[in-house]
Amino acid sequence: MTKSEIITRAAAMLEDEGLVHFVTRDFTDSFHDGYELVSVLTGCIERCGTFATVAYKAFYNMHSSIADLFAVFAFYDRNNDRWLNPESLQTFKNYSQTFLTAQANPREWAPIGLNYVCFYPAPPSIGSYYCFYKAVAQEIADGDTPEIFDDLQDVLVEYIVADLLDQNLEYTKSQAHFETFISKCIAIQARMDKRDWPERIMALRG
Amino acid sequence: MALFSDAYLTQLLDDAEKQVSNDIKCLFNYFSLAVTQGTAEYTLPATVCGIHMISFKGTLIDPLTHQDIDFSSWMKPQNLSVESIPKFYVRLGYGYNKIKFHPIPNESISADDTDLDSVDGIKRRVIIYCYKISDPSGTIRLPSYLRRNVVKYIAMSKAYMREGKTQNLSAAGYFAKRAATTFELYRQMVFKVPRAVVLQFGPAADRSRLTPPRPVLPSSGKWAL
């Protein structure tokens, strides 16, 4: 479904097909809020960008380099053609009391919160990486389709209806739609988590 | 006429933002601490809500609990005045935002946040790596998508609870429920994504048998995107 088709469905559910009670802006604002919330609650949008490290710097605020970042999940070292291993900061602490001052081509990285990452060892020179991350949804055009599983895209219809009923102070009705919205978000989350399994099971059999 | 004044709503939004950032602990940050020779106890900024680690001139110092203290020779009365390079810090028992170094630092080190990223800077300073509470009037803030959803719902719930003509308990209950649901889902994502990365996406029991999944680069050209 495209954005305009989703908005048309939401208007039909509100019996406001002619956009009489709510104006177009109400629907597009709610659509964008809902899409953003779905992307954050489910991690359904994944992107790849390039990222450069600075010499001797171990900690990076990725949010200042990538505007639509939600959370990083992989790095690929373009200079040395290899993946960096994900580890936890606690693992780095266990390596050495002085891990912060170690310098070499990074072998590992650790996510800290959602914005920061730490490279170990700290790069001795400028490095270039592909950065794979989960993204926060940005505004899309009317003819574009949101990056959500096809059969679960009506999660956005539920959000728009809930949001507009809430603006109309119809809290009981809104609550029912919001609960449906949340249950669909959980379904998307579950499907995102299980996405890899079919290929991996086939690989084991092969 | 507006139901609530802008000032009142701003106050509620600021409070809610601080509450969410404290509950989720997702705002990582680091800063240098000025240390004085012979002084063991230091006050941290009120915005620090969880210490990740402390580096004393490039060397990590370990946290001590009171149970550790019972067994630690550092805390015996005859050792409390020893001055040396700190090996431990204690967070509990000296105030909610205080830390105490053991042994007592034997040199004074100034604070300077401008060179904390370089190895030389790390070797010169005492650096606190921590989670911070959001500062609505500053630069350390929750992401906008969170402010427009979770924070807004919490603020609306409190606004409708206020005694007076604007009180609406059903609206307050509705927003409170909406805030709680969204907050919980978001909290799960904040903890799940980094943990999933570290555990390489697979359930722990299967990690030994399966190759960790990796994103696949496109085949057109060497590593081209």
XYZ file of C-alpha atoms in Angstrom:
431
model
C 0.000 0.000 0.000
C 1.194 3.499 -0.753
C 1.001 6.342 1.739
C -2.072 7.819 0.027
C -3.825 4.421 -0.002
C -3.184 4.051 3.719
C -4.576 7.527 4.371
C -7.657 6.743 2.239
C -8.269 3.586 4.277
C -7.928 5.498 7.536
C -10.352 8.181 6.295
C -12.840 5.448 5.363
C -12.572 3.921 8.838
C -13.317 7.333 10.320
C -16.230 7.790 7.855
C -14.497 10.907 6.616
C -13.789 9.968 3.007
C -14.185 13.532 1.760
C -11.728 14.809 4.392
C -14.457 17.030 5.841
C -13.938 16.619 9.564
C -10.163 16.164 9.457
C -7.966 17.961 6.934
C -5.265 16.308 4.820
C -2.563 17.704 7.096
C -4.051 15.823 10.084
C -3.758 12.546 8.206
C -0.222 13.133 6.908
C 1.030 14.225 10.344
C -0.485 11.149 11.969
C 0.915 8.941 9.205
C 4.406 10.273 9.745
C 4.186 9.971 13.549
C 2.921 6.407 13.221
C 5.561 5.389 10.671
C 8.288 6.842 12.871
C 6.944 5.044 15.934
C 6.636 1.712 14.098
C 10.221 2.003 12.833
C 11.493 2.665 16.345
C 9.406 0.046 18.136
C 10.102 -2.712 15.627
C 13.468 -1.866 14.023
C 11.926 -2.676 10.627
C 13.976 -0.217 8.536
C 17.584 -1.171 7.846
C 20.116 0.952 5.990
C 23.773 1.020 5.056
C 25.983 4.100 5.027
C 29.652 4.962 4.991
C 31.419 6.098 8.110
C 34.916 7.478 8.736
C 36.847 7.105 11.988
C 39.298 9.684 13.296
C 42.839 8.810 14.359
C 43.180 7.792 18.039
C 39.486 8.202 18.785
C 37.687 5.173 20.267
C 34.199 6.533 21.069
C 31.857 7.855 18.386
C 28.446 9.439 18.620
C 26.956 7.844 15.524
C 23.885 10.026 15.700
C 25.963 13.069 14.791
C 27.231 11.299 11.629
C 24.012 9.581 10.526
C 20.861 11.680 10.792
C 18.266 8.902 10.615
C 20.120 6.508 12.921
C 18.212 4.394 15.420
C 20.866 1.775 16.271
C 23.980 0.394 14.561
C 24.200 -3.370 14.094
C 27.303 -4.044 11.949
C 30.538 -2.468 10.674
C 32.621 -3.497 7.672
C 36.208 -2.223 7.442
C 36.652 -1.036 3.839
C 40.409 -0.566 4.125
C 41.130 -4.070 5.402
C 38.153 -5.870 3.809
C 36.835 -7.464 6.968
C 33.889 -7.363 9.350
C 34.404 -6.009 12.822
C 33.268 -8.357 15.578
C 30.522 -7.019 17.833
C 31.391 -7.234 21.521
C 30.243 -5.580 24.729
C 32.105 -2.779 26.473
C 32.484 -5.106 29.451
C 34.492 -7.492 27.246
C 36.896 -4.656 26.369
C 37.239 -3.836 30.053
C 38.095 -7.476 30.712
C 40.843 -7.415 28.038
C 42.914 -4.831 29.859
C 42.736 -2.010 32.385
C 44.307 0.205 29.734
C 42.187 -0.763 26.709
C 41.289 2.896 26.153
C 44.856 3.691 25.124
C 45.397 0.670 22.829
C 46.003 1.597 19.182
C 45.805 -0.589 16.067
C 43.362 -1.300 13.253
C 40.043 -1.938 15.049
C 39.032 -5.607 15.274
C 35.956 -5.201 17.436
C 33.285 -2.695 18.272
C 30.773 -2.343 21.077
C 27.389 -0.598 21.008
C 26.804 1.700 23.989
C 23.254 2.897 24.398
C 21.764 3.583 20.989
C 23.950 6.437 19.813
C 27.510 5.627 20.830
C 29.903 2.927 19.660
C 33.391 2.109 20.904
C 36.107 0.681 18.612
C 38.790 -1.602 19.995
C 41.650 -0.949 19.556
C 41.362 2.757 18.743
C 42.273 3.363 15.077
C 45.767 4.870 14.651
C 44.730 6.615 11.434
C 41.616 7.649 9.555
C 39.509 4.582 8.713
C 36.615 4.002 6.352
C 33.713 1.674 7.155
C 30.352 0.538 5.897
C 27.940 1.022 8.753
C 24.742 -1.076 8.849
C 22.050 0.392 11.023
C 18.398 0.406 11.926
C 16.875 3.678 10.838
C 14.121 5.975 12.023
C 11.495 6.491 9.322
C 11.670 9.759 7.403
C 8.777 11.485 5.652
C 7.807 9.797 2.386
C 5.905 11.000 -0.700
C 2.226 10.145 -1.263
C 3.055 7.529 -3.892
C 5.754 5.777 -1.840
C 5.253 2.587 0.132
C 6.385 2.384 3.772
C 9.083 -0.194 4.505
C 6.878 -2.528 6.513
C 5.859 -6.118 5.692
C 3.058 -5.913 3.095
C 0.447 -7.739 5.127
C 1.124 -5.652 8.235
C 1.128 -2.205 6.662
C -2.355 -1.578 8.024
C -0.618 -1.030 11.346
C -0.374 2.568 10.122
C -4.132 2.720 9.448
C -4.689 1.720 13.077
C -2.296 4.398 14.300
C -3.849 7.169 12.213
C -7.361 6.246 13.358
C -6.244 6.028 17.016
C -4.387 9.317 16.823
C -7.225 11.239 15.177
C -9.868 9.797 17.531
C -7.625 10.824 20.394
C -7.480 14.382 19.001
C -11.273 14.249 18.911
C -11.279 13.283 22.620
C -12.795 9.861 21.793
C -10.514 8.067 24.209
C -12.315 4.726 24.538
C -12.469 4.192 20.775
C -8.918 5.402 20.379
C -7.681 2.974 23.028
C -9.100 0.008 21.110
C -7.294 1.049 17.912
C -4.089 1.786 19.814
C -4.112 -1.716 21.300
C -4.469 -3.199 17.813
C -1.601 -0.969 16.690
C 0.625 -2.252 19.510
C -0.238 -5.910 18.837
C 0.691 -5.426 15.165
C 3.958 -3.767 16.182
C 4.747 -6.823 18.298
C 3.949 -9.042 15.290
C 6.367 -7.017 13.109
C 9.029 -7.199 15.821
C 8.642 -10.982 16.025
C 8.862 -11.347 12.263
C 11.971 -9.167 12.111
C 13.597 -11.374 14.756
C 12.787 -14.606 12.911
C 13.618 -13.325 9.432
C 16.968 -15.087 9.121
C 15.959 -18.537 10.228
C 14.656 -20.120 7.004
C 17.901 -19.469 5.111
C 20.009 -20.660 8.001
C 18.081 -23.905 8.410
C 18.405 -24.579 4.675
C 22.151 -23.923 4.912
C 22.481 -26.495 7.673
C 20.642 -29.095 5.612
C 22.692 -28.321 2.496
C -8.856 29.337 25.285
C -6.150 26.740 25.833
C -6.784 24.110 28.514
C -3.250 24.360 29.898
C -0.685 27.144 29.833
C 2.460 26.701 27.730
C 4.637 27.131 30.817
C 2.809 24.350 32.658
C 3.006 21.964 29.700
C 6.704 22.761 29.173
C 7.399 21.984 32.824
C 5.555 18.646 32.531
C 7.358 17.767 29.289
C 10.763 18.573 30.809
C 9.999 16.473 33.891
C 8.755 13.583 31.763
C 11.843 13.728 29.525
C 14.140 13.510 32.543
C 12.090 10.628 33.951
C 12.212 8.610 30.707
C 15.961 9.175 30.204
C 16.613 8.099 33.784
C 14.439 4.980 33.466
C 15.830 3.842 30.102
C 19.452 4.993 30.500
C 20.223 5.394 26.811
C 22.108 8.722 26.828
C 25.773 7.714 27.033
C 28.274 10.496 27.601
C 31.715 11.155 29.101
C 33.405 14.069 30.790
C 36.558 14.839 32.741
C 36.624 15.261 36.515
C 38.922 17.680 38.332
C 40.824 15.805 41.047
C 42.718 17.402 43.938
C 45.671 15.813 45.688
C 44.666 14.554 49.140
C 40.896 14.676 48.474
C 39.109 11.337 48.205
C 35.466 12.353 47.830
C 33.990 14.093 44.755
C 30.548 15.274 43.740
C 29.342 14.278 40.288
C 26.955 16.442 38.253
C 23.318 15.769 39.175
C 22.670 14.666 35.579
C 24.780 11.478 35.941
C 22.427 8.530 36.388
C 24.753 5.541 35.985
C 28.539 5.137 35.758
C 29.848 2.844 33.029
C 33.518 3.118 33.915
C 36.118 5.557 35.219
C 39.523 6.016 33.655
C 42.318 7.542 35.766
C 44.993 8.774 33.348
C 44.177 5.975 30.902
C 43.847 3.137 33.428
C 40.420 1.861 34.436
C 39.661 1.862 38.132
C 37.261 -0.700 39.552
C 34.032 -0.131 41.429
C 33.871 -1.446 45.001
C 30.739 -2.500 46.846
C 30.403 -2.484 50.611
C 30.780 -6.244 50.588
C 34.126 -5.829 48.790
C 35.090 -3.166 51.304
C 34.681 -5.635 54.179
C 37.365 -7.807 52.615
C 39.536 -5.042 51.233
C 42.731 -4.057 52.955
C 42.373 -0.586 51.377
C 39.510 0.191 53.713
C 41.197 -0.826 56.957
C 41.418 2.208 59.265
C 45.198 2.373 59.008
C 44.981 2.598 55.199
C 42.281 5.234 54.831
C 44.773 8.083 54.582
C 47.118 6.437 52.083
C 47.790 8.582 48.993
C 48.575 6.881 45.695
C 47.121 6.273 42.240
C 43.451 5.317 42.855
C 42.635 1.675 42.212
C 38.986 1.645 43.278
C 35.997 3.881 43.623
C 32.983 3.530 45.895
C 29.607 4.890 44.840
C 27.370 3.845 47.718
C 27.206 5.412 51.129
C 28.529 8.896 50.410
C 25.469 10.548 48.866
C 23.527 9.796 45.682
C 25.866 11.744 43.410
C 29.193 11.274 45.183
C 32.126 8.964 44.601
C 35.117 8.214 46.789
C 38.508 7.119 45.450
C 40.758 4.589 47.188
C 43.597 5.184 47.708
C 43.309 8.974 47.901
C 44.682 10.606 44.701
C 48.289 11.687 45.142
C 48.219 14.390 42.470
C 45.951 17.143 41.246
C 44.489 16.779 37.751
C 42.474 19.497 36.060
C 39.315 18.949 34.021
C 39.291 19.657 30.284
C 36.662 18.149 28.020
C 38.276 19.266 24.773
C 40.789 16.434 24.300
C 39.068 13.389 25.786
C 39.070 11.581 22.443
C 42.797 11.440 21.897
C 45.097 8.895 23.554
C 47.183 11.759 24.969
C 44.061 13.366 26.410
C 42.920 10.087 27.971
C 46.374 9.656 29.559
C 46.205 13.165 31.040
C 42.674 13.200 32.554
C 40.280 11.473 34.912
C 37.314 10.575 32.719
C 33.864 9.433 33.832
C 32.013 7.353 31.200
C 28.370 7.357 32.199
C 24.706 7.555 31.320
C 23.148 10.967 31.765
C 19.694 12.313 32.405
C 18.303 14.402 29.584
C 18.879 18.134 29.852
C 15.907 19.784 28.102
C 17.684 23.149 27.961
C 20.995 21.715 26.758
C 22.361 19.422 24.074
C 22.000 16.011 25.755
C 18.416 15.156 24.964
C 16.214 12.220 24.125
C 15.666 11.709 20.381
C 12.771 13.717 18.924
C 10.735 10.599 18.048
C 10.725 9.640 21.724
C 9.833 13.120 22.887
C 6.896 13.290 20.506
C 5.469 9.974 21.662
C 6.372 8.605 25.103
C 7.255 11.939 26.724
C 4.155 13.644 25.347
C 1.844 10.906 26.664
C 3.335 11.076 30.167
C 2.979 14.873 30.216
C -0.622 14.718 28.976
C -1.487 12.128 31.602
C -0.170 14.378 34.374
C -1.822 17.468 32.905
C -5.269 15.865 32.935
C -4.745 14.663 36.513
C -4.436 18.203 37.877
C -7.294 19.305 40.123
C -9.621 21.934 38.635
C -11.894 22.442 35.658
C -9.444 20.776 33.282
C -9.334 17.528 35.258
C -10.349 14.534 33.117
C -9.561 11.220 34.758
C -10.546 9.071 31.788
C -8.203 11.077 29.532
C -5.463 10.843 32.156
C -5.917 7.068 32.362
C -5.890 6.775 28.572
C -2.612 8.700 28.200
C -1.015 6.871 31.133
C -1.802 3.516 29.533
C -0.541 4.700 26.173
C 2.681 5.992 27.752
C 3.259 2.756 29.675
C 2.771 0.547 26.600
C 4.947 2.617 24.293
C 7.613 3.072 26.968
C 7.847 -0.668 27.582
C 8.154 -1.519 23.881
C 10.787 1.168 23.401
C 12.715 0.030 26.489
C 12.791 -3.501 25.098
C 14.218 -2.232 21.800
C 16.908 -0.172 23.550
C 18.092 -3.262 25.424
C 17.429 -5.755 22.666
C 19.239 -4.186 19.721
C 22.721 -3.838 21.285
C 22.380 -7.196 23.032
C 21.280 -8.876 19.794
C 24.333 -7.396 18.095
C 26.689 -8.672 20.771
C 25.061 -12.099 20.819
C 25.267 -12.071 17.014
C 21.509 -12.196 16.467
C 21.070 -15.899 17.228
C 19.589 -17.551 20.303
C 22.426 -18.406 22.695
C 21.880 -22.163 22.521
C 22.400 -22.236 18.765
C 25.414 -19.994 18.521
C 27.866 -22.846 18.653
C 26.243 -24.633 15.721
C 25.325 -21.819 13.406
C 27.308 -19.295 11.460
C 26.390 -15.841 12.709
C 24.265 -14.036 10.152
C 25.920 -11.112 8.438
C 24.505 -8.535 6.081
C 25.400 -9.531 2.517
C 27.051 -6.938 0.316
C 25.773 -6.570 -3.262
C 27.629 -8.609 -5.874
C 28.068 -5.876 -8.472
C 31.713 -4.860 -8.209
C 33.960 -5.583 -5.285
C 32.022 -4.570 -2.165
C 30.157 -1.983 -4.199
C 27.021 -0.478 -2.731
